[in-house]
Amino acid sequence: MDSKTDRCIIDQNSIQSILRQHGQADSVHVREVLAKSQEMTGLDMKEIAVLCTISDPQLLAELFDTARLVKEQIYGRRLVLFAPLYVSNLCANECLYCAFRARNTTVKRRALNQPEIALETKSLVEQGHKRVLLVAGESYPQEGFKYVLKSINTIYNTTSGNGQIRRINVNVAPLTVEEFRELKSAGIGTYQLFQETYHRQTYEKVHLSGPKRDYGWRISAMDRAMEAGIDDVGIGVLFGLFDWRFEILALMQHIHHLEDRFGVGPHTISVPRLEPAIGSDIACHPPQPVDDVDFRKIVAILRLSIPYTGIIMSTRETPKMRQETFALGVSQISAGSRTNPGGYSEEQSQEDTAQFSLGDHRPLDEVIRDVALLGYIPSFCTGCYRLGRTGQDFMDLAKPGLIKEHCDPNALSTFLEYLMDYATDQTRSIGTKLIENTLQGMEPDHQKRARTMLDQVWNGERDVFC
Ligand code: SAM
Ligand code: SF4
């Protein structure tokens, strides 16, 4: 895609003009937009700009209440769990915010070999994980991109006891269409890539050298992924680099572009906020920091703008912020994460190989207990992707609310699997009560299906999904 075409994806002038025109909105207008949000059909750019202006505490409370309502209606109380698996921190790029940047000599470089990746996988499986996000810097060992394909193969083929990773999502640098085809053939779930900032001038300021400096190559990555047949893609912004209001509207333009061209938008949106990273001034002093109130606003506005797109919250955030945003719109969380290659299976300090500091250091079992005590159902479901319910097919089920028939029982059966195979006694006792309470609240048909699946798991079957 040439730079002229990539300018068609993001039109900075139109975003800035919408933000200027809707820089102030009265309470009547805000309430009109909040009322429309409850129809759960999404919002247009102007309506989103109106929500971005909210600062009055009463309107803010109404925004959060509306987001809670929409989240509950569409996603119920489910929260999908995953863990990142960092295979390598080698990188050719100079992204000023990241500890893995090429010129940062304070970080020890390491690309795990395949036996080491198997050990990392085993360690995640033994904690109870079923979904991983493979992450790497933009430079691979000698074999090049094949390293990523081999790593995927290793992860899928590693087992321990009853367990195995059932879905691998991938967050690696933009690829060619041919490479994306190979990635699809390797059986990935979602291909994830963040634009970091959609604002060109800022993008150029923070990406000093390496292939990532090319804004056009990065923003057109999802087009190539979709051309190659990957219909579950995840996009995101690294909040703190530029004005968050601009970034949200640009995200919407990116989504509209994908919808217009391929008939389907992204499966997920990630909302990383800049965290301190060794050897990065920008990461420690973000140019346009997003405070906690605005961060909650971002999640709530996204929930209302694109009701059927998953929102992912990582362990960059503290347990408190994570809990608050579950209610506002988050549908997937990472847990027990390490951002250093080898971090799960080896006793080593995170300090000199990690990508950034974490806000939530708790092990998976503790996160699950906490999530369950809050009344959310931790889900390790991988059903949709394995039954081919991806891209447009997924959205066709999600929009009329039909996907719940699958998600609810699948969440319960995978949660019970976790409780039986990996949980501490305390978590198991809290979790089994939650499962029973949840069953009581289900429609009779769904309850029947869920009970049958749960019985299968109680009787020793594993990987039960519909
Ligand atoms: N190297 C590939 C890339 O840059 O797209 C993929 C992996 S990169 C390790 C994953 C993401 O980490 C980046 O897209 C960026 O948003 C995020 N990241 C980098 N530095 C960060 C920091 N200091 N705080 C929070 N997130 C950060
Ligand atoms: Fe490399 Fe990705 Fe970090 Fe940039 S964000 S330095 S590309 S690992």
Short mmCIF file of C-alpha atoms and ligand atoms in Angstrom, two decimals:
data_model
loop_
_atom_site.label_atom_id
_atom_site.label_comp_id
_atom_site.label_asym_id
_atom_site.label_seq_id
_atom_site.Cartn_x
_atom_site.Cartn_y
_atom_site.Cartn_z
CA MET A 1 0.00 0.00 0.00
CA ASP A 2 1.55 3.35 -0.94
CA SER A 3 1.52 6.42 1.27
CA LYS A 4 -1.37 7.94 -0.69
CA THR A 5 -3.57 4.92 0.05
CA ASP A 6 -2.52 4.75 3.67
CA ARG A 7 -3.61 8.37 4.05
CA CYS A 8 -7.08 7.15 3.04
CA ILE A 9 -7.14 5.00 6.17
CA ILE A 10 -6.43 7.86 8.56
CA ASP A 11 -7.53 11.36 7.65
CA GLN A 12 -5.90 13.51 10.33
CA ASN A 13 -7.53 16.72 9.17
CA SER A 14 -11.03 15.35 9.44
CA ILE A 15 -10.32 13.98 12.94
CA GLN A 16 -8.94 17.30 14.09
CA SER A 17 -11.85 19.18 12.60
CA ILE A 18 -14.40 16.88 14.35
CA LEU A 19 -12.57 17.37 17.65
CA ARG A 20 -12.64 21.16 17.16
CA GLN A 21 -16.32 21.24 16.22
CA HIS A 22 -17.30 19.05 19.15
CA GLY A 23 -14.79 20.40 21.66
CA GLN A 24 -17.61 21.28 24.03
CA ALA A 25 -20.92 19.52 24.34
CA ASP A 26 -23.86 20.36 26.57
CA SER A 27 -25.45 17.82 28.84
CA VAL A 28 -28.50 17.43 26.57
CA HIS A 29 -26.33 16.37 23.67
CA VAL A 30 -24.24 14.03 25.83
CA ARG A 31 -27.40 12.37 27.15
CA GLU A 32 -28.75 11.94 23.60
CA VAL A 33 -25.58 10.08 22.65
CA LEU A 34 -25.73 7.95 25.80
CA ALA A 35 -29.34 7.07 25.01
CA LYS A 36 -28.36 6.04 21.48
CA SER A 37 -25.50 3.92 22.90
CA GLN A 38 -28.04 1.73 24.63
CA GLU A 39 -29.32 0.57 21.24
CA MET A 40 -25.93 -1.19 20.97
CA THR A 41 -25.46 -0.38 17.30
CA GLY A 42 -22.28 1.64 17.81
CA LEU A 43 -21.57 5.36 17.47
CA ASP A 44 -20.30 7.60 14.70
CA MET A 45 -17.20 9.79 14.94
CA LYS A 46 -19.11 12.93 15.97
CA GLU A 47 -20.98 11.12 18.70
CA ILE A 48 -17.73 9.66 20.00
CA ALA A 49 -16.19 13.14 20.02
CA VAL A 50 -19.13 14.32 22.14
CA LEU A 51 -18.47 11.60 24.73
CA CYS A 52 -14.79 12.55 24.78
CA THR A 53 -15.72 16.00 26.15
CA ILE A 54 -17.34 14.67 29.32
CA SER A 55 -15.78 16.00 32.52
CA ASP A 56 -18.78 16.82 34.71
CA PRO A 57 -18.90 14.15 37.48
CA GLN A 58 -22.63 13.49 37.01
CA LEU A 59 -22.26 12.93 33.25
CA LEU A 60 -19.16 10.84 33.85
CA ALA A 61 -21.16 8.62 36.19
CA GLU A 62 -23.85 8.30 33.51
CA LEU A 63 -21.23 7.37 30.91
CA PHE A 64 -19.87 4.64 33.19
CA ASP A 65 -23.36 3.36 34.03
CA THR A 66 -24.22 3.10 30.32
CA ALA A 67 -20.98 1.29 29.57
CA ARG A 68 -21.68 -1.15 32.43
CA LEU A 69 -25.13 -1.82 31.03
CA VAL A 70 -23.90 -2.50 27.50
CA LYS A 71 -21.01 -4.64 28.72
CA GLU A 72 -23.35 -6.75 30.86
CA GLN A 73 -25.92 -7.13 28.05
CA ILE A 74 -23.41 -8.30 25.46
CA TYR A 75 -20.75 -10.11 27.44
CA GLY A 76 -22.61 -11.07 30.60
CA ARG A 77 -20.13 -11.81 33.41
CA ARG A 78 -17.52 -13.66 31.35
CA LEU A 79 -13.85 -12.68 31.25
CA VAL A 80 -11.49 -14.54 28.95
CA LEU A 81 -7.96 -15.19 30.29
CA PHE A 82 -4.65 -15.51 28.48
CA ALA A 83 -0.92 -15.10 29.06
CA PRO A 84 1.72 -13.50 26.83
CA LEU A 85 4.66 -15.69 25.85
CA TYR A 86 7.69 -13.58 24.97
CA VAL A 87 9.93 -15.72 22.77
CA SER A 88 12.55 -13.12 21.90
CA ASN A 89 13.61 -9.58 22.75
CA LEU A 90 15.92 -9.12 19.75
CA CYS A 91 14.84 -6.01 17.89
CA ALA A 92 15.99 -3.91 14.94
CA ASN A 93 13.77 -0.94 15.74
CA GLU A 94 14.39 2.15 17.78
CA CYS A 95 11.00 2.71 19.40
CA LEU A 96 11.82 5.23 22.09
CA TYR A 97 9.28 3.87 24.59
CA CYS A 98 10.39 0.23 24.60
CA ALA A 99 13.16 -1.49 26.56
CA PHE A 100 13.77 -3.84 23.61
CA ARG A 101 14.75 -0.96 21.28
CA ALA A 102 17.88 -1.72 19.27
CA ARG A 103 20.25 0.78 20.89
CA ASN A 104 19.32 -0.03 24.47
CA THR A 105 22.44 -1.70 25.81
CA THR A 106 21.04 -2.15 29.32
CA VAL A 107 18.81 -5.03 28.20
CA LYS A 108 20.22 -8.54 27.87
CA ARG A 109 19.28 -9.93 24.44
CA ARG A 110 17.81 -13.35 24.15
CA ALA A 111 15.84 -15.45 21.67
CA LEU A 112 14.56 -18.66 23.23
CA ASN A 113 15.37 -21.84 21.36
CA GLN A 114 12.61 -24.39 20.71
CA PRO A 115 13.29 -26.54 23.82
CA GLU A 116 13.21 -23.35 25.91
CA ILE A 117 9.90 -22.34 24.31
CA ALA A 118 8.54 -25.80 25.16
CA LEU A 119 9.59 -25.28 28.81
CA GLU A 120 7.86 -21.90 28.92
CA THR A 121 4.74 -23.45 27.42
CA LYS A 122 4.81 -26.32 29.90
CA SER A 123 5.02 -23.86 32.74
CA LEU A 124 1.99 -21.91 31.44
CA VAL A 125 0.02 -25.11 30.85
CA GLU A 126 0.79 -26.24 34.40
CA GLN A 127 -0.64 -23.00 35.73
CA GLY A 128 -3.86 -23.75 33.82
CA HIS A 129 -3.53 -21.49 30.80
CA LYS A 130 -5.13 -22.51 27.50
CA ARG A 131 -4.53 -19.37 25.42
CA VAL A 132 -1.25 -17.61 24.82
CA LEU A 133 -0.22 -14.51 22.97
CA LEU A 134 3.14 -15.09 21.30
CA VAL A 135 5.19 -11.87 21.42
CA ALA A 136 8.56 -11.01 19.84
CA GLY A 137 10.73 -8.05 18.91
CA GLU A 138 11.26 -7.30 15.21
CA SER A 139 14.34 -9.36 14.53
CA TYR A 140 14.49 -13.10 14.49
CA PRO A 141 17.34 -15.57 14.89
CA GLN A 142 19.05 -16.85 11.73
CA GLU A 143 16.05 -18.67 10.27
CA GLY A 144 14.10 -15.38 10.06
CA PHE A 145 10.30 -15.45 10.13
CA LYS A 146 10.36 -19.29 10.11
CA TYR A 147 11.39 -18.91 13.77
CA VAL A 148 7.89 -17.65 14.57
CA LEU A 149 6.27 -20.54 12.67
CA LYS A 150 8.48 -23.07 14.46
CA SER A 151 7.68 -21.49 17.81
CA ILE A 152 3.94 -21.78 17.14
CA ASN A 153 4.40 -25.42 16.27
CA THR A 154 6.37 -26.04 19.46
CA ILE A 155 3.73 -24.36 21.62
CA TYR A 156 0.85 -26.32 20.10
CA ASN A 157 2.75 -29.59 20.46
CA THR A 158 3.73 -29.20 24.11
CA THR A 159 1.53 -31.00 26.63
CA SER A 160 1.57 -31.52 30.36
CA GLY A 161 -0.92 -33.76 32.18
CA ASN A 162 -4.41 -32.95 30.88
CA GLY A 163 -3.30 -29.64 29.54
CA GLN A 164 -2.28 -28.06 26.28
CA ILE A 165 -2.40 -24.61 24.73
CA ARG A 166 -5.46 -24.53 22.49
CA ARG A 167 -5.21 -21.10 20.90
CA ILE A 168 -2.16 -19.04 20.02
CA ASN A 169 -2.65 -15.39 19.20
CA VAL A 170 0.36 -13.61 17.77
CA ASN A 171 1.78 -10.12 18.25
CA VAL A 172 4.75 -9.79 15.90
CA ALA A 173 5.91 -7.15 13.44
CA PRO A 174 3.97 -6.58 10.18
CA LEU A 175 4.41 -9.29 7.55
CA THR A 176 3.99 -9.69 3.81
CA VAL A 177 0.80 -11.29 2.47
CA GLU A 178 2.72 -14.51 1.80
CA GLU A 179 4.05 -14.60 5.37
CA PHE A 180 0.57 -13.91 6.73
CA ARG A 181 -0.66 -16.91 4.72
CA GLU A 182 1.97 -19.04 6.44
CA LEU A 183 0.92 -17.66 9.81
CA LYS A 184 -2.68 -18.60 9.08
CA SER A 185 -1.64 -22.10 8.02
CA ALA A 186 0.20 -22.46 11.33
CA GLY A 187 -3.22 -22.25 13.01
CA ILE A 188 -3.12 -18.92 14.80
CA GLY A 189 -6.16 -17.37 16.44
CA THR A 190 -5.88 -13.57 16.30
CA TYR A 191 -3.10 -11.59 14.65
CA GLN A 192 -2.53 -8.58 16.86
CA LEU A 193 -0.62 -5.39 16.10
CA PHE A 194 -0.83 -1.93 17.62
CA GLN A 195 -0.31 1.20 15.56
CA GLU A 196 1.05 2.76 18.80
CA THR A 197 0.04 6.24 17.64
CA TYR A 198 -2.06 7.07 14.58
CA HIS A 199 -0.66 10.60 14.57
CA ARG A 200 1.98 10.67 11.84
CA GLN A 201 4.24 13.38 13.24
CA THR A 202 4.30 11.76 16.68
CA TYR A 203 4.84 8.36 15.08
CA GLU A 204 7.94 9.69 13.32
CA LYS A 205 9.25 11.29 16.51
CA VAL A 206 9.12 8.08 18.54
CA HIS A 207 10.19 5.55 15.90
CA LEU A 208 13.68 6.67 15.02
CA SER A 209 14.95 3.82 12.89
CA GLY A 210 14.31 0.28 11.70
CA PRO A 211 11.47 -1.13 9.60
CA LYS A 212 8.87 0.13 12.09
CA ARG A 213 9.66 3.72 11.13
CA ASP A 214 7.50 3.18 8.04
CA TYR A 215 4.02 4.27 9.18
CA GLY A 216 2.40 3.10 5.94
CA TRP A 217 3.81 -0.43 6.17
CA ARG A 218 2.45 -0.75 9.70
CA ILE A 219 -0.99 0.70 9.16
CA SER A 220 -1.56 -1.46 6.12
CA ALA A 221 -0.59 -4.65 8.00
CA MET A 222 -4.19 -5.61 8.81
CA ASP A 223 -5.13 -5.24 5.15
CA ARG A 224 -2.41 -7.73 4.23
CA ALA A 225 -3.43 -10.06 7.07
CA MET A 226 -7.04 -10.03 5.87
CA GLU A 227 -5.98 -10.46 2.24
CA ALA A 228 -4.15 -13.56 3.42
CA GLY A 229 -7.33 -14.91 5.00
CA ILE A 230 -6.71 -14.00 8.66
CA ASP A 231 -10.11 -12.67 9.63
CA ASP A 232 -9.52 -12.25 13.37
CA VAL A 233 -7.25 -9.26 13.85
CA GLY A 234 -6.58 -7.14 16.93
CA ILE A 235 -5.61 -3.48 16.83
CA GLY A 236 -4.59 -1.01 19.52
CA VAL A 237 -3.03 2.25 20.60
CA LEU A 238 -0.20 2.81 23.05
CA PHE A 239 -1.83 5.50 25.16
CA GLY A 240 0.44 8.27 26.43
CA LEU A 241 2.18 9.14 23.17
CA PHE A 242 -0.44 11.54 21.76
CA ASP A 243 -3.88 13.00 22.58
CA TRP A 244 -6.15 10.03 23.45
CA ARG A 245 -9.19 11.71 21.86
CA PHE A 246 -7.41 11.82 18.50
CA GLU A 247 -6.30 8.22 18.90
CA ILE A 248 -9.83 6.94 19.59
CA LEU A 249 -11.21 8.64 16.49
CA ALA A 250 -8.31 7.35 14.41
CA LEU A 251 -8.94 3.83 15.72
CA MET A 252 -12.51 4.25 14.47
CA GLN A 253 -11.26 5.30 11.04
CA HIS A 254 -9.04 2.22 10.93
CA ILE A 255 -12.02 0.05 11.88
CA HIS A 256 -14.28 1.67 9.25
CA HIS A 257 -11.61 1.10 6.63
CA LEU A 258 -11.43 -2.63 7.44
CA GLU A 259 -15.21 -2.93 7.55
CA ASP A 260 -15.57 -1.18 4.19
CA ARG A 261 -12.87 -3.22 2.53
CA PHE A 262 -13.34 -6.67 4.09
CA GLY A 263 -16.85 -6.55 5.56
CA VAL A 264 -15.57 -7.08 9.10
CA GLY A 265 -13.66 -5.00 11.64
CA PRO A 266 -11.16 -6.11 14.27
CA HIS A 267 -11.99 -8.88 16.70
CA THR A 268 -10.26 -7.08 19.58
CA ILE A 269 -8.90 -3.72 20.65
CA SER A 270 -6.07 -3.37 23.14
CA VAL A 271 -5.57 -0.33 25.30
CA PRO A 272 -1.98 -0.46 26.59
CA ARG A 273 -0.86 2.60 28.56
CA LEU A 274 2.80 3.54 28.59
CA GLU A 275 4.61 1.90 31.51
CA PRO A 276 8.12 2.59 32.74
CA ALA A 277 10.74 0.65 30.78
CA ILE A 278 14.46 0.35 31.39
CA GLY A 279 16.45 2.69 29.18
CA SER A 280 13.44 4.73 28.06
CA ASP A 281 12.82 8.33 29.15
CA ILE A 282 9.57 8.54 27.22
CA ALA A 283 8.17 5.46 28.93
CA CYS A 284 8.92 7.01 32.33
CA HIS A 285 7.64 10.47 31.30
CA PRO A 286 4.92 10.01 28.67
CA PRO A 287 4.50 13.02 26.35
CA GLN A 288 0.69 13.04 26.75
CA PRO A 289 -0.02 11.01 29.89
CA VAL A 290 -3.47 9.52 30.31
CA ASP A 291 -4.66 9.76 33.91
CA ASP A 292 -6.81 7.13 35.59
CA VAL A 293 -10.11 8.94 35.02
CA ASP A 294 -9.42 9.39 31.31
CA PHE A 295 -8.28 5.80 31.07
CA ARG A 296 -11.62 4.57 32.43
CA LYS A 297 -13.31 6.98 30.02
CA ILE A 298 -11.41 5.45 27.10
CA VAL A 299 -12.61 1.96 27.98
CA ALA A 300 -16.21 3.11 28.47
CA ILE A 301 -16.29 5.12 25.23
CA LEU A 302 -14.82 2.22 23.25
CA ARG A 303 -17.39 -0.15 24.75
CA LEU A 304 -20.20 2.09 23.52
CA SER A 305 -18.60 2.88 20.14
CA ILE A 306 -17.93 -0.71 19.08
CA PRO A 307 -20.09 -2.84 21.34
CA TYR A 308 -19.23 -6.20 19.76
CA THR A 309 -15.46 -5.84 19.63
CA GLY A 310 -13.52 -7.41 22.50
CA ILE A 311 -11.44 -5.09 24.70
CA ILE A 312 -8.21 -6.47 26.13
CA MET A 313 -6.67 -5.30 29.41
CA SER A 314 -3.13 -6.41 30.18
CA THR A 315 -1.18 -6.68 33.43
CA ARG A 316 0.39 -3.30 32.67
CA GLU A 317 -2.45 -1.98 34.83
CA THR A 318 -2.85 -2.42 38.60
CA PRO A 319 -5.36 -4.92 40.03
CA LYS A 320 -7.61 -2.01 41.05
CA MET A 321 -7.72 -0.46 37.58
CA ARG A 322 -8.25 -3.87 36.01
CA GLN A 323 -11.19 -4.57 38.32
CA GLU A 324 -12.79 -1.22 37.58
CA THR A 325 -12.51 -1.62 33.84
CA PHE A 326 -13.97 -5.18 33.81
CA ALA A 327 -17.31 -3.58 34.54
CA LEU A 328 -16.84 -0.80 31.99
CA GLY A 329 -16.17 -2.96 28.99
CA VAL A 330 -13.12 -5.21 29.21
CA SER A 331 -13.75 -8.74 27.93
CA GLN A 332 -10.27 -10.30 27.95
CA ILE A 333 -7.41 -10.06 30.44
CA SER A 334 -3.91 -11.41 30.71
CA ALA A 335 -2.88 -12.90 34.05
CA GLY A 336 0.30 -14.04 35.75
CA SER A 337 2.29 -12.38 32.94
CA ARG A 338 6.03 -12.07 32.40
CA THR A 339 7.46 -9.84 29.68
CA ASN A 340 10.93 -11.36 29.67
CA PRO A 341 11.80 -14.35 27.47
CA GLY A 342 12.20 -17.34 29.80
CA GLY A 343 10.28 -15.58 32.57
CA TYR A 344 7.87 -18.44 33.36
CA SER A 345 10.19 -21.41 33.56
CA GLU A 346 13.41 -19.90 34.86
CA GLU A 347 14.41 -18.34 38.14
CA GLN A 348 15.75 -15.04 36.87
CA SER A 349 15.37 -11.38 37.56
CA GLN A 350 12.85 -9.67 35.26
CA GLU A 351 14.82 -6.46 35.42
CA ASP A 352 17.39 -6.87 32.71
CA THR A 353 15.37 -8.67 30.03
CA ALA A 354 11.78 -7.41 30.50
CA GLN A 355 9.93 -5.11 28.12
CA PHE A 356 8.22 -2.86 30.66
CA SER A 357 7.15 -2.89 34.33
CA LEU A 358 3.95 -4.64 35.29
CA GLY A 359 1.16 -3.24 37.42
CA ASP A 360 -0.30 -6.62 38.36
CA HIS A 361 2.17 -9.25 39.58
CA ARG A 362 -0.31 -11.75 40.99
CA PRO A 363 -0.21 -15.41 39.95
CA LEU A 364 -3.04 -16.80 37.80
CA ASP A 365 -4.80 -18.54 40.70
CA GLU A 366 -5.01 -15.33 42.69
CA VAL A 367 -6.35 -13.37 39.70
CA ILE A 368 -8.96 -16.06 39.10
CA ARG A 369 -10.02 -16.04 42.75
CA ASP A 370 -10.34 -12.28 42.69
CA VAL A 371 -12.29 -12.28 39.41
CA ALA A 372 -14.62 -14.97 40.76
CA LEU A 373 -15.18 -13.10 44.03
CA LEU A 374 -16.25 -10.10 41.97
CA GLY A 375 -18.86 -12.34 40.32
CA TYR A 376 -17.11 -12.67 36.92
CA ILE A 377 -16.66 -16.06 35.29
CA PRO A 378 -13.09 -16.70 34.23
CA SER A 379 -13.20 -18.35 30.81
CA PHE A 380 -10.51 -20.29 28.96
CA CYS A 381 -12.81 -20.93 26.04
CA THR A 382 -11.29 -21.43 22.60
CA GLY A 383 -14.46 -22.81 21.00
CA CYS A 384 -15.22 -20.20 18.35
CA TYR A 385 -11.87 -20.28 16.73
CA ARG A 386 -11.73 -24.07 16.69
CA LEU A 387 -15.21 -24.36 15.20
CA GLY A 388 -14.45 -21.74 12.56
CA ARG A 389 -16.63 -19.04 14.11
CA THR A 390 -14.26 -16.21 13.21
CA GLY A 391 -14.43 -12.89 11.37
CA GLN A 392 -17.83 -12.24 9.79
CA ASP A 393 -19.26 -15.57 11.05
CA PHE A 394 -18.48 -14.53 14.62
CA MET A 395 -20.03 -11.08 14.18
CA ASP A 396 -23.16 -12.61 12.59
CA LEU A 397 -23.70 -14.56 15.80
CA ALA A 398 -22.53 -11.82 18.16
CA LYS A 399 -24.73 -9.00 16.91
CA PRO A 400 -28.12 -10.67 17.44
CA GLY A 401 -26.83 -11.96 20.82
CA LEU A 402 -26.73 -15.62 19.69
CA ILE A 403 -23.11 -16.14 20.61
CA LYS A 404 -24.05 -16.22 24.31
CA GLU A 405 -25.57 -19.66 23.77
CA HIS A 406 -22.04 -20.88 23.15
CA CYS A 407 -19.98 -18.54 25.32
CA ASP A 408 -21.82 -19.09 28.59
CA PRO A 409 -21.64 -22.90 28.71
CA ASN A 410 -18.10 -22.86 27.29
CA ALA A 411 -16.97 -20.40 29.96
CA LEU A 412 -18.40 -22.61 32.69
CA SER A 413 -16.93 -25.85 31.34
CA THR A 414 -13.44 -24.39 30.88
CA PHE A 415 -13.62 -22.72 34.29
CA LEU A 416 -14.55 -26.04 35.89
CA GLU A 417 -11.64 -27.70 34.08
CA TYR A 418 -9.34 -25.10 35.62
CA LEU A 419 -10.84 -25.59 39.07
CA MET A 420 -10.47 -29.37 38.93
CA ASP A 421 -6.98 -29.52 37.45
CA TYR A 422 -5.09 -26.47 38.68
CA ALA A 423 -6.84 -24.37 41.34
CA THR A 424 -5.94 -24.07 45.00
CA ASP A 425 -8.58 -25.39 47.44
CA GLN A 426 -9.67 -21.87 48.29
CA THR A 427 -10.19 -20.89 44.63
CA ARG A 428 -11.92 -24.20 43.86
CA SER A 429 -14.42 -23.69 46.62
CA ILE A 430 -15.20 -20.09 45.55
CA GLY A 431 -15.35 -21.12 41.89
CA THR A 432 -17.69 -24.08 42.27
CA LYS A 433 -20.17 -21.93 44.20
CA LEU A 434 -19.99 -19.30 41.45
CA ILE A 435 -20.69 -21.95 38.80
CA GLU A 436 -23.79 -23.13 40.67
CA ASN A 437 -25.07 -19.57 41.15
CA THR A 438 -24.48 -18.81 37.49
CA LEU A 439 -26.39 -21.91 36.40
CA GLN A 440 -29.36 -20.83 38.52
CA GLY A 441 -29.55 -17.54 36.63
CA MET A 442 -29.44 -19.10 33.13
CA GLU A 443 -32.37 -19.64 30.77
CA PRO A 444 -33.60 -23.26 31.02
CA ASP A 445 -32.24 -24.32 27.59
CA HIS A 446 -28.81 -22.85 28.19
CA GLN A 447 -28.75 -24.21 31.71
CA LYS A 448 -29.50 -27.72 30.44
CA ARG A 449 -26.73 -27.56 27.89
CA ALA A 450 -24.28 -26.15 30.44
CA ARG A 451 -25.15 -28.83 33.01
CA THR A 452 -24.55 -31.59 30.46
CA MET A 453 -21.15 -30.14 29.59
CA LEU A 454 -20.22 -29.64 33.24
CA ASP A 455 -21.14 -33.25 33.99
CA GLN A 456 -18.80 -34.36 31.22
CA VAL A 457 -15.97 -32.36 32.82
CA TRP A 458 -16.79 -33.71 36.31
CA ASN A 459 -16.60 -37.20 34.80
CA GLY A 460 -13.09 -36.61 33.54
CA GLU A 461 -13.65 -35.43 29.96
CA ARG A 462 -11.58 -32.43 28.92
CA ASP A 463 -11.84 -29.82 26.20
CA VAL A 464 -15.64 -29.87 26.21
CA PHE A 465 -17.09 -27.05 24.11
CA CYS A 466 -19.98 -26.20 21.83
N1 SAM B 1 7.71 -5.88 18.25
C1 SAM B 1 6.39 -5.93 17.78
C2 SAM B 1 5.77 -4.57 17.67
O1 SAM B 1 6.36 -3.61 18.12
O2 SAM B 1 4.69 -4.50 17.11
C3 SAM B 1 5.46 -6.74 18.65
C4 SAM B 1 5.72 -6.89 20.08
S1 SAM B 1 5.85 -5.42 21.09
C5 SAM B 1 6.86 -6.23 22.24
C6 SAM B 1 4.22 -5.33 21.79
C7 SAM B 1 3.72 -4.00 22.23
O3 SAM B 1 4.30 -3.61 23.45
C8 SAM B 1 3.99 -2.83 21.34
O4 SAM B 1 3.13 -2.81 20.24
C9 SAM B 1 3.78 -1.65 22.28
O5 SAM B 1 2.48 -1.12 22.17
C10 SAM B 1 3.94 -2.26 23.67
N2 SAM B 1 4.95 -1.54 24.47
C11 SAM B 1 6.21 -1.26 24.13
N3 SAM B 1 6.80 -0.54 25.11
C12 SAM B 1 5.87 -0.36 26.08
C13 SAM B 1 5.88 0.34 27.34
N4 SAM B 1 6.94 0.97 27.79
N5 SAM B 1 4.74 0.33 28.07
C14 SAM B 1 3.64 -0.30 27.63
N6 SAM B 1 3.58 -0.99 26.46
C15 SAM B 1 4.69 -1.00 25.69
FE1 SF4 B 2 10.97 -3.65 19.05
FE2 SF4 B 2 8.29 -3.86 19.29
FE3 SF4 B 2 9.78 -2.86 21.29
FE4 SF4 B 2 9.50 -1.46 19.08
S1 SF4 B 2 7.85 -2.05 20.50
S2 SF4 B 2 11.43 -1.79 20.17
S3 SF4 B 2 9.43 -3.06 17.56
S4 SF4 B 2 9.81 -4.92 20.51
#
